[in-house]
PDB file of C-alpha atoms in Angstrom:
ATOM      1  CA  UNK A   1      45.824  -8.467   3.013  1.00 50.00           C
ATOM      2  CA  UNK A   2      46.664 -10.601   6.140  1.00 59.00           C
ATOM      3  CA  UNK A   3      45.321  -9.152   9.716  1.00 63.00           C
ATOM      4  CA  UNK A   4      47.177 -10.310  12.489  1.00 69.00           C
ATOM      5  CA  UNK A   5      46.878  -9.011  16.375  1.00 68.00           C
ATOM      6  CA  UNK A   6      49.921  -7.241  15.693  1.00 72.00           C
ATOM      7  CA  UNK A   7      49.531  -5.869  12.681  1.00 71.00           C
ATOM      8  CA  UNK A   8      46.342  -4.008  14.276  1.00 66.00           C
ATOM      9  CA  UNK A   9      48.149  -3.122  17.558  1.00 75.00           C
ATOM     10  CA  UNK A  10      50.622  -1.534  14.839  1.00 73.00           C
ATOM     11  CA  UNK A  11      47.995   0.380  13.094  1.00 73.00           C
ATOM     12  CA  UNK A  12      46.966   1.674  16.318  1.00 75.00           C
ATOM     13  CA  UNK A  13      50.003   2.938  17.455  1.00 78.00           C
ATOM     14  CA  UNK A  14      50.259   4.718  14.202  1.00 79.00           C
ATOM     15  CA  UNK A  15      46.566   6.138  14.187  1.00 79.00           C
ATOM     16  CA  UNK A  16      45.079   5.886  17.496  1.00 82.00           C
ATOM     17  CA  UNK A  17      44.961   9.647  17.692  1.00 85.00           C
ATOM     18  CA  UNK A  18      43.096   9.939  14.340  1.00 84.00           C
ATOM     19  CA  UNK A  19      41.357   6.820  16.189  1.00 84.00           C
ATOM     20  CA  UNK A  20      39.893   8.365  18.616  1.00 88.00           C
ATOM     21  CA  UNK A  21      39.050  11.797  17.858  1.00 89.00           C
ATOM     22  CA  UNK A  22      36.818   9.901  15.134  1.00 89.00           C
ATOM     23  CA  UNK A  23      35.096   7.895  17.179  1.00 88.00           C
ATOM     24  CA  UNK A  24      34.426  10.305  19.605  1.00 91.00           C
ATOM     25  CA  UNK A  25      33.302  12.383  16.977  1.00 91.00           C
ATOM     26  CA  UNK A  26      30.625   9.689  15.682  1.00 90.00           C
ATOM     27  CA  UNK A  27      29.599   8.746  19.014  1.00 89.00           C
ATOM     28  CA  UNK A  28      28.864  12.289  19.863  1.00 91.00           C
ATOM     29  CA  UNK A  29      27.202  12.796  16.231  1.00 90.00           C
ATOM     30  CA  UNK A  30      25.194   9.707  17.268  1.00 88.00           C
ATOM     31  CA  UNK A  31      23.840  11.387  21.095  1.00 87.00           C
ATOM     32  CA  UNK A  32      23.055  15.055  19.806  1.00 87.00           C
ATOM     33  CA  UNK A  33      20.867  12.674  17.079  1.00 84.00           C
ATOM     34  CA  UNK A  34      19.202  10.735  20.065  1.00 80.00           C
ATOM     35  CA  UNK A  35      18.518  13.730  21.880  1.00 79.00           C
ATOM     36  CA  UNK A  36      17.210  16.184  18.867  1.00 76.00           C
ATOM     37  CA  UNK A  37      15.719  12.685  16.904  1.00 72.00           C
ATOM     38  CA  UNK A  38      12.196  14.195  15.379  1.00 77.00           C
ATOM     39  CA  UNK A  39       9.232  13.093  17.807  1.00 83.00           C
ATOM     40  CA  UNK A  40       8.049  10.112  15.837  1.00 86.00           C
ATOM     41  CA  UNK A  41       4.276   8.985  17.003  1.00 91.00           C
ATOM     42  CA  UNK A  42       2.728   5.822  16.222  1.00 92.00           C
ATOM     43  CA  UNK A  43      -1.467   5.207  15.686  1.00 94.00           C
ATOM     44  CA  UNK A  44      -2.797   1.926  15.373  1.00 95.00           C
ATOM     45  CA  UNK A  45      -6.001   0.801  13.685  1.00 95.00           C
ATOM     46  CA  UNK A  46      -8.029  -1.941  12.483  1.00 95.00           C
ATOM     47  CA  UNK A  47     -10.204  -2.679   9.364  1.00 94.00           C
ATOM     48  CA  UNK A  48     -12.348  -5.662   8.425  1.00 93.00           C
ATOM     49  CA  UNK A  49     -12.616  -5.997   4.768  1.00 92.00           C
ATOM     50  CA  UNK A  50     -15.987  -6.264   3.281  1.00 89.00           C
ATOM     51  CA  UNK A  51     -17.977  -9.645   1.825  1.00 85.00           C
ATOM     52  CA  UNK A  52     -20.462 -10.085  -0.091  1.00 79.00           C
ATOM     53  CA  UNK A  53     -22.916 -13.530  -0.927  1.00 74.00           C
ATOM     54  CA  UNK A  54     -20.793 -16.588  -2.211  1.00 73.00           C
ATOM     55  CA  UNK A  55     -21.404 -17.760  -5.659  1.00 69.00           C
ATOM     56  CA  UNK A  56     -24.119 -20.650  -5.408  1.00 65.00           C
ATOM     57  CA  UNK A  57     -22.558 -24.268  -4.220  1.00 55.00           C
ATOM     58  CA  UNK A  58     -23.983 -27.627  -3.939  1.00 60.00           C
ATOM     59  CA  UNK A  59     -21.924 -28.204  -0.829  1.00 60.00           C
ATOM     60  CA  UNK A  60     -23.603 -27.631   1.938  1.00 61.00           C
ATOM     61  CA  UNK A  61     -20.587 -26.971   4.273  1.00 63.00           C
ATOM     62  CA  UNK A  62     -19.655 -23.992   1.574  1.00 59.00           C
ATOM     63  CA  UNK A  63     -19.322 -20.106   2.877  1.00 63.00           C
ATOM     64  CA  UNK A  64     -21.846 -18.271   2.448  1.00 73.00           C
ATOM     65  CA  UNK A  65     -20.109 -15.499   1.625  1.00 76.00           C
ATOM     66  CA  UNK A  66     -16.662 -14.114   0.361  1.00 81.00           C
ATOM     67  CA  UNK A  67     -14.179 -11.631   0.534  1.00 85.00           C
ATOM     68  CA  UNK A  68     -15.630  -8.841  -2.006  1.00 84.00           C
ATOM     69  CA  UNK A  69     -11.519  -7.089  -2.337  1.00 86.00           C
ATOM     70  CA  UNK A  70      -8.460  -9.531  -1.233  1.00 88.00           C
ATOM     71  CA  UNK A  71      -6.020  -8.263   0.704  1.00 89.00           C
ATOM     72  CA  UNK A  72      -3.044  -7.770  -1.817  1.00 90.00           C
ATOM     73  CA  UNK A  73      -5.659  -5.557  -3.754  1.00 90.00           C
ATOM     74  CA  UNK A  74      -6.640  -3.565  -1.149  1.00 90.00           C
ATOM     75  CA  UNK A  75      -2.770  -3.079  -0.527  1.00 90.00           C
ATOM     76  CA  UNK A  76      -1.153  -2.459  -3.919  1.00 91.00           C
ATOM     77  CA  UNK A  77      -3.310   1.000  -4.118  1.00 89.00           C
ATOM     78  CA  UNK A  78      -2.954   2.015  -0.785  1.00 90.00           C
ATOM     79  CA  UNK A  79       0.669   2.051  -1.183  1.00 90.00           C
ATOM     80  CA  UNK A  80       0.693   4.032  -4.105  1.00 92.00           C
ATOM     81  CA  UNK A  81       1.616   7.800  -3.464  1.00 92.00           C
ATOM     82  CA  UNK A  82      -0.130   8.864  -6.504  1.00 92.00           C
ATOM     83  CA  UNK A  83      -3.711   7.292  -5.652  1.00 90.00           C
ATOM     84  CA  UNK A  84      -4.814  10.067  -3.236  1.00 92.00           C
ATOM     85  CA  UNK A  85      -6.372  12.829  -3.729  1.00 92.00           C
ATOM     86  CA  UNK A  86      -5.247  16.215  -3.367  1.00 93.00           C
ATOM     87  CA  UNK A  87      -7.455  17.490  -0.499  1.00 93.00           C
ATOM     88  CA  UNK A  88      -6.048  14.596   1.165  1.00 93.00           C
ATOM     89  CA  UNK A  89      -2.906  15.108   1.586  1.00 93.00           C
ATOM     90  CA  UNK A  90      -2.934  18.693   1.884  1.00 93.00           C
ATOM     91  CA  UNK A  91      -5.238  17.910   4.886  1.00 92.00           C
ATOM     92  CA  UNK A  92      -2.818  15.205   6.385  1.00 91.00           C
ATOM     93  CA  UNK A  93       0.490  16.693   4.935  1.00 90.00           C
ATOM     94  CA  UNK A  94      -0.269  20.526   4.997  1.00 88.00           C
ATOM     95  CA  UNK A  95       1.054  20.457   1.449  1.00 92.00           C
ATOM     96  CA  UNK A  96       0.710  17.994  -1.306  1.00 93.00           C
ATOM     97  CA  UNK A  97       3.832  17.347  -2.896  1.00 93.00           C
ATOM     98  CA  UNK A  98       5.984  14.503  -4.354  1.00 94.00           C
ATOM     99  CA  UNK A  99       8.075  14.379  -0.968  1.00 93.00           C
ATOM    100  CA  UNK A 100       5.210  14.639   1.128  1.00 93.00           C
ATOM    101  CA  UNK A 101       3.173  11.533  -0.980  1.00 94.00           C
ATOM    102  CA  UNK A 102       6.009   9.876  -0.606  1.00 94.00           C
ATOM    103  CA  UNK A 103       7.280  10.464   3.125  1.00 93.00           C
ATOM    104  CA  UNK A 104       3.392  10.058   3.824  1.00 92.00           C
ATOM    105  CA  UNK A 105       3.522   6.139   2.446  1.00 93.00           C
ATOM    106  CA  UNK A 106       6.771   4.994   3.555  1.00 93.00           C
ATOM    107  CA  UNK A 107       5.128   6.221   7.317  1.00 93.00           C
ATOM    108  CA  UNK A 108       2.298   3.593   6.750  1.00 93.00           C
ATOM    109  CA  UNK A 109       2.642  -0.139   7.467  1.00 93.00           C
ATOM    110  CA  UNK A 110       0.087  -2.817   6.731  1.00 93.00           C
ATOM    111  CA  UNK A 111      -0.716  -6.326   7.485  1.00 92.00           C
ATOM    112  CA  UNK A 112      -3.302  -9.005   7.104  1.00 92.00           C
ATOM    113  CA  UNK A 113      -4.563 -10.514  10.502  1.00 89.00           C
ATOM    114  CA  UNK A 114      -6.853 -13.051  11.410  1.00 81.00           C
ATOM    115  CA  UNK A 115      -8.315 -15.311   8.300  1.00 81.00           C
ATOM    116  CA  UNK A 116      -7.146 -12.481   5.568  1.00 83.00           C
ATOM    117  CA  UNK A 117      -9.868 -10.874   6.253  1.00 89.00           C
ATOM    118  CA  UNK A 118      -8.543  -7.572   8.614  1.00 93.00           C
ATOM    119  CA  UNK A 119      -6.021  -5.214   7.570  1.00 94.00           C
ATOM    120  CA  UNK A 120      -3.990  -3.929  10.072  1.00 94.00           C
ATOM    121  CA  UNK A 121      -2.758  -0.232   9.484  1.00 94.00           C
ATOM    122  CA  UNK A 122       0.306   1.321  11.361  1.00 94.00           C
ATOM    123  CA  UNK A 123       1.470   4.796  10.942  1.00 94.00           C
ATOM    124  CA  UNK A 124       4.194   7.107  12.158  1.00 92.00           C
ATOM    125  CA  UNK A 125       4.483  10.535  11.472  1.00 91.00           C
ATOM    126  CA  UNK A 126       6.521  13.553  13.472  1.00 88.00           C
ATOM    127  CA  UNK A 127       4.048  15.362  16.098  1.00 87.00           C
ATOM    128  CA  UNK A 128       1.260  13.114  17.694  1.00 89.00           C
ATOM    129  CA  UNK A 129      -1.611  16.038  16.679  1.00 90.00           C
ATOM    130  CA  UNK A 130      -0.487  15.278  13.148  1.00 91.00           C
ATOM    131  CA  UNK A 131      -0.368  11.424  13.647  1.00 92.00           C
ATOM    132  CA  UNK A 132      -3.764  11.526  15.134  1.00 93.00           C
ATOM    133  CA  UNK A 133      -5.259  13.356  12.539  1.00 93.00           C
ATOM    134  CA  UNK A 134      -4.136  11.875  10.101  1.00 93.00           C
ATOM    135  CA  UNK A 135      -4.980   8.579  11.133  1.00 94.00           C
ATOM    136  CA  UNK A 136      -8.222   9.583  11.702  1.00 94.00           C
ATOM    137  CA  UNK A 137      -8.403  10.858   8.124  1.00 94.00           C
ATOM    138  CA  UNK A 138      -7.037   7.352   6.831  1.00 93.00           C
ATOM    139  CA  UNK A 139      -9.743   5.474   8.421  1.00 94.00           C
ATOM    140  CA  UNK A 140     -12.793   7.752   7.283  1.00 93.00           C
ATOM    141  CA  UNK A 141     -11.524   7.348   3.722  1.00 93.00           C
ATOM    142  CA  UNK A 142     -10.669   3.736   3.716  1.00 93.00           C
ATOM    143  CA  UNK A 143     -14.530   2.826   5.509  1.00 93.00           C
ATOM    144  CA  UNK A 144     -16.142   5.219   2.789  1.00 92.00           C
ATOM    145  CA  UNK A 145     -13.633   3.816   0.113  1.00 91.00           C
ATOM    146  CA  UNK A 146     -14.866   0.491   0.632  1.00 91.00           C
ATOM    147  CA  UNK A 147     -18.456   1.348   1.347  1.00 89.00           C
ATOM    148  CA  UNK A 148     -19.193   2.359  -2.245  1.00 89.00           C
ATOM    149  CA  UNK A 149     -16.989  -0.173  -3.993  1.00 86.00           C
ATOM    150  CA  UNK A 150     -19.110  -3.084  -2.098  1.00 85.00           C
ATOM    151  CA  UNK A 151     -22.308  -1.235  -2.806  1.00 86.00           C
ATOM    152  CA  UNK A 152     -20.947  -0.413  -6.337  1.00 86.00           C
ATOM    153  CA  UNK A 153     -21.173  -4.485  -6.320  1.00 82.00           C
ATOM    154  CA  UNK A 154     -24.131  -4.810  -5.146  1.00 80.00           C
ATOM    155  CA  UNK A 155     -25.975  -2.887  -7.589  1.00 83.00           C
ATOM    156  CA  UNK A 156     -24.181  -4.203 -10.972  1.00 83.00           C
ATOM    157  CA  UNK A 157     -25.373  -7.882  -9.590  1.00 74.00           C
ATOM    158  CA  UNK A 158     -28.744  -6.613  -9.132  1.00 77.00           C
ATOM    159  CA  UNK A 159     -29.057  -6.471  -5.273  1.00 72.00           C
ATOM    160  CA  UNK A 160     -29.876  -3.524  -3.486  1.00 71.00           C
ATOM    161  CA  UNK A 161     -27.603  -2.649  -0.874  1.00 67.00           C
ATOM    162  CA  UNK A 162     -29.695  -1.400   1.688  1.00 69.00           C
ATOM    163  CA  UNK A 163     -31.880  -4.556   2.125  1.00 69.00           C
ATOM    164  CA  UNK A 164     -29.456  -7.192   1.159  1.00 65.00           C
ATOM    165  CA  UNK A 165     -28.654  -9.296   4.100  1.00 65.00           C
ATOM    166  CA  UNK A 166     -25.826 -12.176   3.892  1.00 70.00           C
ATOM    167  CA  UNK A 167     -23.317  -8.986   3.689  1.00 77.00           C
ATOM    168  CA  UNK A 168     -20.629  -7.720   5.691  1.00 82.00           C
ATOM    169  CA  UNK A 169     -19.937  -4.164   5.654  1.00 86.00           C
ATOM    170  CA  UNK A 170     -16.477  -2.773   6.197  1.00 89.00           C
ATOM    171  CA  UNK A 171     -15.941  -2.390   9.756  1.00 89.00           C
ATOM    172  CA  UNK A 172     -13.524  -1.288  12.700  1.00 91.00           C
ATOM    173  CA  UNK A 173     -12.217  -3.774  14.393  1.00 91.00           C
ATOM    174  CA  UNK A 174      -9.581  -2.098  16.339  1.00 91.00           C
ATOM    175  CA  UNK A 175     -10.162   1.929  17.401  1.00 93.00           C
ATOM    176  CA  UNK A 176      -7.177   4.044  16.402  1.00 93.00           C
ATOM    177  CA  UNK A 177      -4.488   4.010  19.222  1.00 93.00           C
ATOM    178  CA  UNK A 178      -1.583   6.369  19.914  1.00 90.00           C
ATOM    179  CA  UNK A 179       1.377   5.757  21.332  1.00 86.00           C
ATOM    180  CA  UNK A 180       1.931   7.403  24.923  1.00 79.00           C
ATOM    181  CA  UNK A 181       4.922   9.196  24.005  1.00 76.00           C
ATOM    182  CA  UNK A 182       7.002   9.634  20.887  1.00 74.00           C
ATOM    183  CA  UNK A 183       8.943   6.576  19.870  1.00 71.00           C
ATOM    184  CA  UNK A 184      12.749   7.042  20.300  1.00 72.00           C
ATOM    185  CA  UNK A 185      15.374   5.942  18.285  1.00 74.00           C
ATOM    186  CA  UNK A 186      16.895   2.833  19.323  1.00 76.00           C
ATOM    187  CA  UNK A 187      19.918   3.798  21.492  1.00 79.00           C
ATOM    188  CA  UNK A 188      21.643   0.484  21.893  1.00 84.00           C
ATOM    189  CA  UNK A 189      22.187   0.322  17.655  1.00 87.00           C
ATOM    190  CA  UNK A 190      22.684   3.929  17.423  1.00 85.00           C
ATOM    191  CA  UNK A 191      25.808   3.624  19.453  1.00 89.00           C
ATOM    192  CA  UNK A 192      27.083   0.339  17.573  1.00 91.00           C
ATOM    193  CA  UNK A 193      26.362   2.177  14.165  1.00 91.00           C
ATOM    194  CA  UNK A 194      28.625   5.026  15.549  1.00 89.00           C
ATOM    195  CA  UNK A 195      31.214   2.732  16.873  1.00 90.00           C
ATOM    196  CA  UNK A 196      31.360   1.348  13.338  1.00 91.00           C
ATOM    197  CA  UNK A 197      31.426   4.065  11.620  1.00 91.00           C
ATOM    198  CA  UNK A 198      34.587   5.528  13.393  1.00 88.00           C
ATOM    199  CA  UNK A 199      36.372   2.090  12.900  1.00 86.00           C
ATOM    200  CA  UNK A 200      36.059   2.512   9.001  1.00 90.00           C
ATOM    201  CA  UNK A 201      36.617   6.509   9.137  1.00 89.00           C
ATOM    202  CA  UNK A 202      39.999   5.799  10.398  1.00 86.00           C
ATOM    203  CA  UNK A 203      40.989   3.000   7.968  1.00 84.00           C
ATOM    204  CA  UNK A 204      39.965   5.842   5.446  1.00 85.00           C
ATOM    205  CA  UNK A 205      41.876   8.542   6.711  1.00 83.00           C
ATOM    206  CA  UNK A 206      44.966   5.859   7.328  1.00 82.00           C
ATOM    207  CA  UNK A 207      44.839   5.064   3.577  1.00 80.00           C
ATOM    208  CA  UNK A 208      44.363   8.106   2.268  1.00 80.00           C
ATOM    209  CA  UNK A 209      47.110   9.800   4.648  1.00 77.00           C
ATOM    210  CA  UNK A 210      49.531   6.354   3.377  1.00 74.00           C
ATOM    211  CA  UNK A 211      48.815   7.441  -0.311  1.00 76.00           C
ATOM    212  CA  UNK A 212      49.105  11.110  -0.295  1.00 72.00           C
ATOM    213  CA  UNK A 213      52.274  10.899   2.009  1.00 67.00           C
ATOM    214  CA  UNK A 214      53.842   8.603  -0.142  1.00 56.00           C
TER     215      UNK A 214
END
């Protein structure tokens, strides 16, 4: 199919009503979606990952001690819907289904700062008193989670948690932090997406009016 300048100024004489009804149509689509867009809240957090004493070197520039969990398996659980418990996402979700595990991960985001050793978390969830709350209830359990897993450690290598010393309990680095104000949908692509989207809804209609007239 060749496209030419006049081949598309001929199209346009031949559809620019069907034109521009659609495109007014998806741009309007696209600014009652702005304006009525759910009231998405972001909460920020930090978490230093736990270490534990370094297996004995001869070097004497060596850590003394290590990482007890990696990042990537800290990760892999947290982003599975099914690892949670039921309390907890009835508590963060109001209801724990398949949609809500679900919609519940795909609203979390985390990455590794510093040396590998921090694990950033970033949320977003509709309503900032659910946001908040639920962050809050994602940084209790991941401090407790961790807590017993490095004592856990501790205890099958013969150590006793409370008076071992060259340890590093799992800590917060960063407080939780909400957003000031919901977090809006970016206007600038919404309108290109809508401007797109009534180019190729006319070809449609074009084609299929061609074929059915035919």
């Amino acid at each position: 199919m060749n496209i030419s300048y006049q081949a598309v100024m001929d199209w346009l004489k031949s559809n620019f009503k069907v034109f521009l009804i659609l495109e007014v149509a998806c741009l309007l689509i696209a600014a009652v979606y702005f304006v009525m867009s759910p009231r998405i809240y972001e909460a920020n957090f930090s978490i230093v990952l736990p270490k534990v004493p370094a297996a004995n070197s001869n070097d004497p520039n060596a850590p003394k001690m290590r990482l007890m969990i990696s990042p990537q398996e800290f990760i892999r659980p947290a982003q599975d819907p099914m690892s949670y418990p039921e309390a907890f996402i009835k508590d963060c979700m109001g209801e724990d289904t398949n949609a809500n595990r679900k919609k519940l991960i795909n609203a979390l985001q985390l990455g590794v700062k510093q040396q590998g050793d921090v694990i950033a978390f970033t949320l977003r969830l509709e309503g900032n008193q659910r946001t908040s709350t639920c962050a809050n209830l994602w940084l209790i359990k991941v401090l407790n989670d961790l807590t017993l897993i490095q004592e856990n450690y501790l205890k099958s290598a013969g150590l006793d948690p409370a008076n071992t010393i060259n340890v590093a309990k799992p800590g917060l680095l960063q407080h939780i932090r909400m957003s000031d104000s919901y977090v809006k949908p970016d206007l600038y692509k919404l309108m290109i997406l809508a401007v797109l989207a009534g180019i190729f809804l006319s070809f449609f209609v074009s084609i299929m009016r061609k074929r059915y007239s035919a």
